[in-house]
Amino acid sequence: MNDHHGVERHGLQRAVVTGASGFIGSHLIDALLAAGVTVIGVDRRDPGVDPEAAANLAAALGDPGFTFVAADLRTCPLVALFLHADAVFHFAGLPGVRGSWGERFAEYTACNVFATERVLAACEDVRVPRLVFASSSSVYGTTVGGAAGEQCTPRPESPYAVSKLAGEQLCLAHAGKASSTVTAVALRLFTVYGPRQRPDMLIGRALAAALGGPTLKLYGGGNQRRDFTYVGDVVQAAVAAATAEVDSTVLNIGAGESTSVLGVLAAVEELTGHAVPVDRLPTQAGDVDATLADRSLAGELLGWKPRTALLQGIARQLAHLTANPRQTAHA
Ligand code: NAD
Ligand code: UGA
């Protein structure tokens, strides 16, 4: 399996990736390094002490073009890190929808809003030309009446979604300042999956359950639908967003196909040859009924289109899990 996702550097020489130790950030770093880009990765999870971060960055840490900086974006000095960067990919954040209620919201606002403001201010200070921000399909709330286009009124249904909407609005506010030289492209990513997926997410958990790991907790009956999007396609969109000649904007990055949770379980059963054992739990607060991307604007502005069908992507994630059984057991 090729984890490099076949990106071209299109003039990018130096990039900073925040959220480097995470699922999507680490894939982005692998792809940038393979394309010959020099990368500084920043994350508060240090691969020297955090096994998941170490697994995610296993390839990158051996690459002479990569420097890892363990730092918390809420407090760390940023200007020296961003100096001479052609692009900053701001992918750090607290990502879970269902865990964002109550006391944890303080950390969500600090990591998703306050840290984003600090990143943007530093980009302005050292005149980084392009910031790419990982926003979220959750800003739409439930999609009704066909695919959601960027012009749809956001109706976030969770504190997490509110924090991501605030993050992308901060991007546009900074980019819109008369004195600012940074342009910002906020990508509304739709439920991303693939090798090294976060352990709280559906597809990894369903695969692990089918392979003898913990029973899947099935929330709300399984008829909820998602536009599941393969991580390699997301990486290609992110690199295109860093280099395209576009004004600051918000773009949907979704496969453009709607699949129910039960449909995912059927695919997992087909691929593994095993049933997925489930414990049924009530619908979780903040979990939307359906998401679906209208991806035409990303096609027009970035020349981007998804290449990976759901069954093919889940098969790659399965291959990764079976080659890394320790991650299967922990999922
Ligand atoms: P992840 O948790 O695997 O990666 C996020 C990383 O950000 C983590 O390694 C974490 O340590 C780091 N981080 C968080 N707060 C930080 C801080 N204050 N300072 C330094 N590092 C910090 O999550 P992911 O699934 O890779 O998501 C990456 C980004 O994409 C997130 O911003 C998330 O909101 C967004 N997103 C993800 C999805 C998805 O389906 N995975 C969909 C839409 C948007
Ligand atoms: C995902 C990411 O986790 C968020 O970080 C991201 O912002 C969001 O996509 C997005 O598109 O913006 P989610 O769609 O909830 O959020 O993705 P999963 O965690 O994979 O859940 C998909 C569905 O499976 C949900 O309806 C969820 O309730 C269900 N699920 C998930 C379960 O039934 N059991 C589980 O153990 C996990």
Coordinates of C-alpha atoms and ligand atoms in Angstrom, one line a residue:
M1 CA 0.0 0.0 0.0
N2 CA 1.3 3.4 -0.9
D3 CA 0.8 6.0 1.8
H4 CA 2.2 8.9 -0.2
H5 CA -1.1 9.7 -2.0
G6 CA 0.7 10.8 -5.2
V7 CA 0.8 14.6 -4.6
E8 CA 3.0 17.0 -6.6
R9 CA 4.6 19.9 -4.8
H10 CA 3.5 22.6 -7.3
G11 CA 6.2 25.1 -6.1
L12 CA 5.8 24.3 -2.4
Q13 CA 9.3 24.2 -0.9
R14 CA 8.7 24.6 2.9
A15 CA 5.5 23.8 4.8
V16 CA 4.4 23.7 8.4
V17 CA 1.8 21.1 9.4
T18 CA 0.1 21.5 12.8
G19 CA -1.6 18.4 14.1
A20 CA 1.4 16.5 12.8
S21 CA 1.0 13.5 15.2
G22 CA -2.6 13.0 14.3
F23 CA -4.4 10.9 11.7
I24 CA -4.8 13.4 8.8
G25 CA -1.8 15.6 9.6
S26 CA 0.6 12.6 9.5
H27 CA -0.7 11.5 6.1
L28 CA -0.3 15.0 4.8
I29 CA 3.3 15.0 6.0
D30 CA 4.1 11.7 4.4
A31 CA 2.7 13.0 1.1
L32 CA 4.6 16.4 1.3
L33 CA 7.9 14.7 2.1
A34 CA 7.4 12.2 -0.7
A35 CA 6.9 15.2 -3.0
G36 CA 10.2 16.7 -1.9
V37 CA 8.8 19.5 0.4
T38 CA 10.7 20.4 3.6
V39 CA 8.2 20.0 6.5
I40 CA 8.1 21.2 10.1
G41 CA 5.5 19.3 12.0
V42 CA 4.0 20.7 15.3
D43 CA 1.9 18.8 17.8
R44 CA 1.5 18.6 21.6
R45 CA 1.6 14.8 21.3
D46 CA 5.3 13.9 21.3
P47 CA 6.1 10.7 19.4
G48 CA 8.9 10.2 21.9
V49 CA 6.4 9.4 24.6
D50 CA 3.0 8.8 22.8
P51 CA 2.8 5.5 21.0
E52 CA -0.1 6.6 18.7
A53 CA 1.9 9.6 17.6
A54 CA 5.0 7.5 17.1
A55 CA 3.0 5.0 14.9
N56 CA 1.5 7.9 12.9
L57 CA 4.9 9.5 12.3
A58 CA 7.0 6.3 11.9
A59 CA 7.9 7.1 8.3
A60 CA 8.3 10.8 8.6
L61 CA 10.7 10.7 11.6
G62 CA 13.3 9.0 9.5
D63 CA 13.1 11.6 6.7
P64 CA 15.9 14.2 6.6
G65 CA 13.3 16.7 5.3
F66 CA 11.2 16.5 8.4
T67 CA 11.5 18.3 11.7
F68 CA 9.1 17.6 14.6
V69 CA 8.4 20.2 17.2
A70 CA 6.6 19.2 20.4
A71 CA 4.6 22.2 21.3
D72 CA 1.1 23.4 22.5
L73 CA -0.4 25.9 20.0
R74 CA -2.3 27.6 22.8
T75 CA 1.0 28.9 24.3
C76 CA 4.1 28.2 22.2
P77 CA 6.0 30.8 20.2
L78 CA 5.1 30.4 16.5
V79 CA 6.9 33.1 14.5
A80 CA 10.2 31.2 14.3
L81 CA 8.4 28.0 13.2
F82 CA 6.5 29.8 10.4
L83 CA 9.4 31.9 9.1
H84 CA 9.9 31.2 5.3
A85 CA 7.0 28.8 5.1
D86 CA 5.2 28.8 1.8
A87 CA 2.1 27.4 3.5
V88 CA 0.9 26.5 6.9
F89 CA -1.5 23.6 7.1
H90 CA -3.4 24.1 10.4
F91 CA -4.8 20.6 11.1
A92 CA -4.3 20.6 14.9
G93 CA -7.5 20.6 16.9
L94 CA -9.8 18.6 19.1
P95 CA -11.8 16.5 16.6
G96 CA -14.6 14.5 18.3
V97 CA -18.2 15.6 17.8
R98 CA -19.8 13.6 20.6
G99 CA -17.3 14.4 23.3
S100 CA -17.5 18.2 23.0
W101 CA -20.4 18.9 25.4
G102 CA -20.0 20.1 29.0
E103 CA -16.7 20.8 30.7
R104 CA -14.6 19.7 27.7
F105 CA -15.8 22.6 25.7
A106 CA -13.3 24.8 27.4
E107 CA -10.5 22.7 25.8
Y108 CA -12.3 22.7 22.5
T109 CA -12.5 26.5 22.4
A110 CA -8.9 26.8 23.5
C111 CA -7.6 24.3 20.9
N112 CA -10.0 25.0 18.0
V113 CA -10.6 28.7 18.3
F114 CA -7.9 30.4 20.5
A115 CA -5.0 28.4 19.0
T116 CA -6.4 29.1 15.5
E117 CA -6.3 32.8 16.2
R118 CA -2.7 32.5 17.4
V119 CA -1.7 30.5 14.2
L120 CA -3.3 33.1 12.0
A121 CA -1.7 36.0 13.8
A122 CA 1.7 34.4 13.4
C123 CA 1.1 33.8 9.7
E124 CA 0.4 37.5 9.3
D125 CA 3.5 38.5 11.3
V126 CA 5.9 36.6 9.0
R127 CA 3.8 37.0 5.9
V128 CA 3.0 33.3 5.2
P129 CA 1.1 33.5 1.9
R130 CA -1.4 30.6 2.4
L131 CA -3.0 29.0 5.4
V132 CA -5.0 25.8 4.8
F133 CA -7.5 25.1 7.7
A134 CA -9.1 21.8 8.5
S135 CA -12.7 22.8 9.0
S136 CA -15.6 20.3 9.2
S137 CA -18.7 19.1 7.5
S138 CA -20.3 19.3 11.0
V139 CA -20.8 23.1 10.5
Y140 CA -23.8 22.3 8.3
G141 CA -25.7 20.2 10.8
T142 CA -27.9 17.6 9.2
T143 CA -28.0 17.8 5.4
V144 CA -31.5 17.9 4.1
G145 CA -32.8 18.2 0.5
G146 CA -29.7 17.1 -1.4
A147 CA -26.0 17.8 -1.1
A148 CA -24.9 20.8 1.0
G149 CA -23.1 23.5 -0.9
E150 CA -20.9 26.1 0.7
Q151 CA -23.6 28.7 0.4
C152 CA -25.9 26.8 2.7
T153 CA -26.6 28.4 6.1
P154 CA -24.5 26.6 8.7
R155 CA -26.6 25.0 11.5
P156 CA -24.0 23.4 13.8
E157 CA -25.5 20.8 16.2
S158 CA -22.6 20.3 18.6
P159 CA -20.2 22.5 20.5
Y160 CA -17.4 21.0 18.3
A161 CA -19.2 22.1 15.2
V162 CA -19.6 25.6 16.6
S163 CA -15.8 25.7 17.4
K164 CA -14.9 24.7 13.8
L165 CA -17.3 27.3 12.3
A166 CA -15.6 29.9 14.6
G167 CA -12.2 28.7 13.4
E168 CA -13.0 29.1 9.7
Q169 CA -14.6 32.5 10.3
L170 CA -11.4 33.6 12.0
C171 CA -9.5 32.5 8.9
L172 CA -11.7 34.6 6.7
A173 CA -11.6 37.6 9.1
H174 CA -7.8 37.6 9.2
A175 CA -7.5 37.1 5.5
G176 CA -9.9 40.0 4.9
K177 CA -7.9 42.5 6.9
A178 CA -6.5 45.3 4.7
S179 CA -3.1 44.8 6.2
S180 CA -3.0 41.0 5.9
T181 CA -1.0 39.2 3.2
V182 CA -2.2 35.7 4.1
T183 CA -4.9 34.0 2.1
A184 CA -6.9 31.3 3.8
V185 CA -8.6 28.2 2.4
A186 CA -10.8 26.4 4.9
L187 CA -11.6 22.9 3.9
R188 CA -14.9 21.4 5.2
L189 CA -13.8 17.8 5.5
F190 CA -16.4 15.1 5.5
T191 CA -15.9 12.1 7.9
V192 CA -12.4 11.1 6.9
Y193 CA -11.3 7.4 7.0
G194 CA -8.3 5.3 6.0
P195 CA -5.2 3.7 7.5
R196 CA -4.4 5.2 11.0
Q197 CA -7.9 6.6 11.5
R198 CA -8.5 8.0 15.0
P199 CA -9.5 5.2 17.4
D200 CA -12.8 6.9 18.3
M201 CA -14.2 6.7 14.8
L202 CA -16.6 4.3 13.2
I203 CA -14.8 2.4 10.4
G204 CA -11.7 1.6 12.5
R205 CA -13.9 0.4 15.4
A206 CA -16.1 -1.7 13.1
L207 CA -13.0 -3.4 11.5
A208 CA -11.5 -4.0 14.9
A209 CA -14.7 -5.5 16.2
A210 CA -15.0 -7.8 13.1
L211 CA -11.4 -8.9 13.7
G212 CA -12.1 -9.9 17.4
G213 CA -11.5 -6.6 19.1
P214 CA -14.0 -4.7 21.3
T215 CA -17.7 -5.0 20.4
L216 CA -18.8 -2.0 18.4
K217 CA -21.1 0.5 20.2
L218 CA -23.7 1.2 17.6
Y219 CA -25.2 4.6 18.3
G220 CA -28.8 5.4 17.3
G221 CA -29.7 2.4 15.2
G222 CA -27.3 2.9 12.3
N223 CA -29.6 4.6 9.8
Q224 CA -27.6 7.8 10.1
R225 CA -25.7 8.6 6.9
R226 CA -22.2 10.0 6.2
D227 CA -20.3 11.2 3.2
F228 CA -17.2 9.0 4.1
T229 CA -14.1 10.5 2.5
Y230 CA -10.7 8.7 2.0
V231 CA -7.7 10.3 3.7
G232 CA -5.6 10.2 0.5
D233 CA -8.2 12.2 -1.3
V234 CA -8.3 14.7 1.6
V235 CA -4.5 15.0 1.4
Q236 CA -4.6 15.7 -2.3
A237 CA -7.2 18.5 -1.7
A238 CA -5.1 20.0 1.0
V239 CA -2.0 20.3 -1.2
A240 CA -4.1 21.7 -4.0
A241 CA -5.6 24.2 -1.6
A242 CA -2.1 25.3 -0.6
T243 CA -1.0 26.0 -4.1
A244 CA -4.0 27.0 -6.1
E245 CA -4.4 30.6 -7.2
V246 CA -7.6 31.3 -5.3
D247 CA -8.9 34.0 -3.0
S248 CA -9.7 33.1 0.6
T249 CA -12.6 30.8 0.7
V250 CA -14.4 27.8 2.2
L251 CA -14.6 24.5 0.3
N252 CA -16.3 21.2 0.8
I253 CA -14.0 18.2 0.6
G254 CA -16.3 15.2 0.5
A255 CA -16.6 12.1 -1.6
G256 CA -20.1 13.1 -2.7
E257 CA -21.7 9.7 -1.8
S258 CA -24.0 9.0 1.1
T259 CA -23.7 5.7 3.1
S260 CA -25.5 4.7 6.2
V261 CA -23.6 3.3 9.2
L262 CA -25.4 -0.1 8.6
G263 CA -24.1 0.1 5.1
V264 CA -20.5 0.5 6.4
L265 CA -21.0 -2.5 8.7
A266 CA -22.2 -4.6 5.7
A267 CA -19.0 -3.5 3.8
V268 CA -16.8 -4.4 6.7
E269 CA -18.5 -7.8 7.0
E270 CA -18.1 -8.4 3.2
L271 CA -14.4 -7.5 3.4
T272 CA -13.4 -9.3 6.5
G273 CA -15.8 -12.3 6.2
H274 CA -16.8 -11.8 9.8
A275 CA -19.9 -10.4 11.5
V276 CA -19.5 -7.1 13.3
P277 CA -20.7 -7.7 16.9
V278 CA -22.6 -4.6 18.2
D279 CA -24.0 -3.2 21.4
R280 CA -26.9 -0.9 20.7
L281 CA -26.8 2.5 22.4
P282 CA -29.1 5.6 22.0
T283 CA -28.3 8.4 19.6
Q284 CA -25.5 10.5 20.9
A285 CA -26.0 14.2 21.4
G286 CA -24.5 16.2 18.5
D287 CA -24.6 13.3 16.0
V288 CA -26.3 14.5 12.9
D289 CA -28.6 12.4 10.8
A290 CA -26.9 12.9 7.5
T291 CA -24.1 14.6 5.7
L292 CA -23.5 14.9 2.0
A293 CA -21.1 17.2 0.1
D294 CA -21.7 19.2 -3.0
R295 CA -18.1 19.1 -4.1
S296 CA -18.4 21.1 -7.3
L297 CA -16.7 24.2 -6.0
A298 CA -13.5 22.3 -5.0
G299 CA -13.6 20.7 -8.5
E300 CA -13.8 24.2 -10.1
L301 CA -11.2 26.0 -7.9
L302 CA -8.8 23.2 -7.1
G303 CA -9.3 20.8 -9.9
W304 CA -10.0 18.3 -7.1
K305 CA -12.1 15.1 -7.3
P306 CA -12.1 12.1 -5.0
R307 CA -10.6 8.9 -6.4
T308 CA -11.2 6.3 -3.8
A309 CA -14.5 4.4 -3.6
L310 CA -15.6 3.4 -0.1
L311 CA -15.1 -0.3 -0.5
Q312 CA -11.6 0.3 -1.8
G313 CA -10.7 2.7 1.0
I314 CA -12.0 0.4 3.7
A315 CA -10.0 -2.5 2.2
R316 CA -6.8 -0.3 2.5
Q317 CA -7.7 0.4 6.1
L318 CA -8.3 -3.3 6.8
A319 CA -4.9 -4.1 5.2
H320 CA -3.2 -1.6 7.5
L321 CA -4.9 -3.0 10.6
T322 CA -4.0 -6.6 9.8
A323 CA -0.4 -5.5 9.2
N324 CA -0.4 -3.6 12.6
P325 CA -2.3 -5.9 15.0
R326 CA -1.3 -3.8 18.0
Q327 CA -3.4 -1.0 16.7
T328 CA -6.3 -3.4 16.0
A329 CA -6.3 -4.5 19.6
H330 CA -6.3 -0.9 20.9
A331 CA -9.1 0.4 18.7
Ligands
NAD1 P1 -6.3 13.8 15.4 O1 -6.8 14.0 16.8 O2 -5.8 12.5 14.9 O3 -5.2 15.0 15.1 C1 -5.3 16.2 15.7 C2 -3.9 16.5 16.3 O4 -4.0 17.9 16.8 C3 -3.6 15.6 17.5 O5 -2.4 14.9 17.3 C4 -3.5 16.6 18.7 O6 -2.5 16.3 19.6 C5 -3.2 17.9 18.0 N1 -3.6 19.1 18.8 C6 -4.8 19.3 19.3 N2 -4.7 20.5 20.1 C7 -3.4 20.9 20.0 C8 -2.8 22.0 20.6 N3 -3.4 22.9 21.4 N4 -1.4 22.2 20.3 C9 -0.8 21.3 19.5 N5 -1.4 20.2 19.0 C10 -2.7 20.0 19.2 O7 -7.5 14.3 14.4 P2 -7.8 14.2 12.9 O8 -8.9 13.2 12.7 O9 -6.4 13.9 12.2 O10 -8.3 15.6 12.5 C11 -7.4 16.7 12.1 C12 -8.2 17.9 11.9 O11 -9.2 17.8 10.9 C13 -8.9 18.4 13.2 O12 -8.8 19.8 13.3 C14 -10.3 18.0 13.0 O13 -11.2 18.9 13.6 C15 -10.4 18.2 11.5 N6 -11.4 17.3 10.9 C16 -11.3 15.9 11.0 C17 -12.2 15.1 10.3 C18 -12.2 13.6 10.4 O14 -13.1 13.0 9.9 N7 -11.1 13.0 10.9 C19 -13.3 15.7 9.6 C20 -13.4 17.1 9.6 C21 -12.5 17.9 10.2
UGA2 C1 -16.2 12.7 11.9 C2 -15.0 13.1 12.7 O1 -14.8 12.3 13.8 C3 -15.0 14.6 13.2 O2 -13.8 14.9 13.7 C4 -15.3 15.4 12.0 O3 -15.4 16.7 12.3 C5 -16.6 15.0 11.3 O4 -16.5 13.6 10.9 C6 -16.9 15.8 10.0 O5 -17.3 15.3 9.0 O6 -16.7 17.0 10.1 P1 -18.4 11.5 12.5 O7 -19.2 11.8 11.3 O8 -19.2 11.5 13.8 O9 -17.3 12.7 12.8 O10 -17.5 10.2 12.3 P2 -17.4 8.8 13.0 O11 -16.9 9.0 14.4 O12 -16.7 7.9 12.2 O13 -19.0 8.4 13.2 C7 -19.8 8.1 12.0 C8 -21.1 7.6 12.5 O14 -20.9 6.3 13.1 C9 -21.8 8.5 13.5 O15 -23.2 8.6 13.2 C10 -21.6 7.8 14.8 O16 -22.7 7.9 15.7 C11 -21.5 6.3 14.4 N1 -20.5 5.6 15.4 C12 -19.3 6.0 15.5 C13 -21.0 4.5 16.1 O17 -22.2 4.1 15.9 N2 -20.2 3.9 16.9 C14 -18.9 4.3 17.1 O18 -18.2 3.6 18.0 C15 -18.4 5.4 16.4

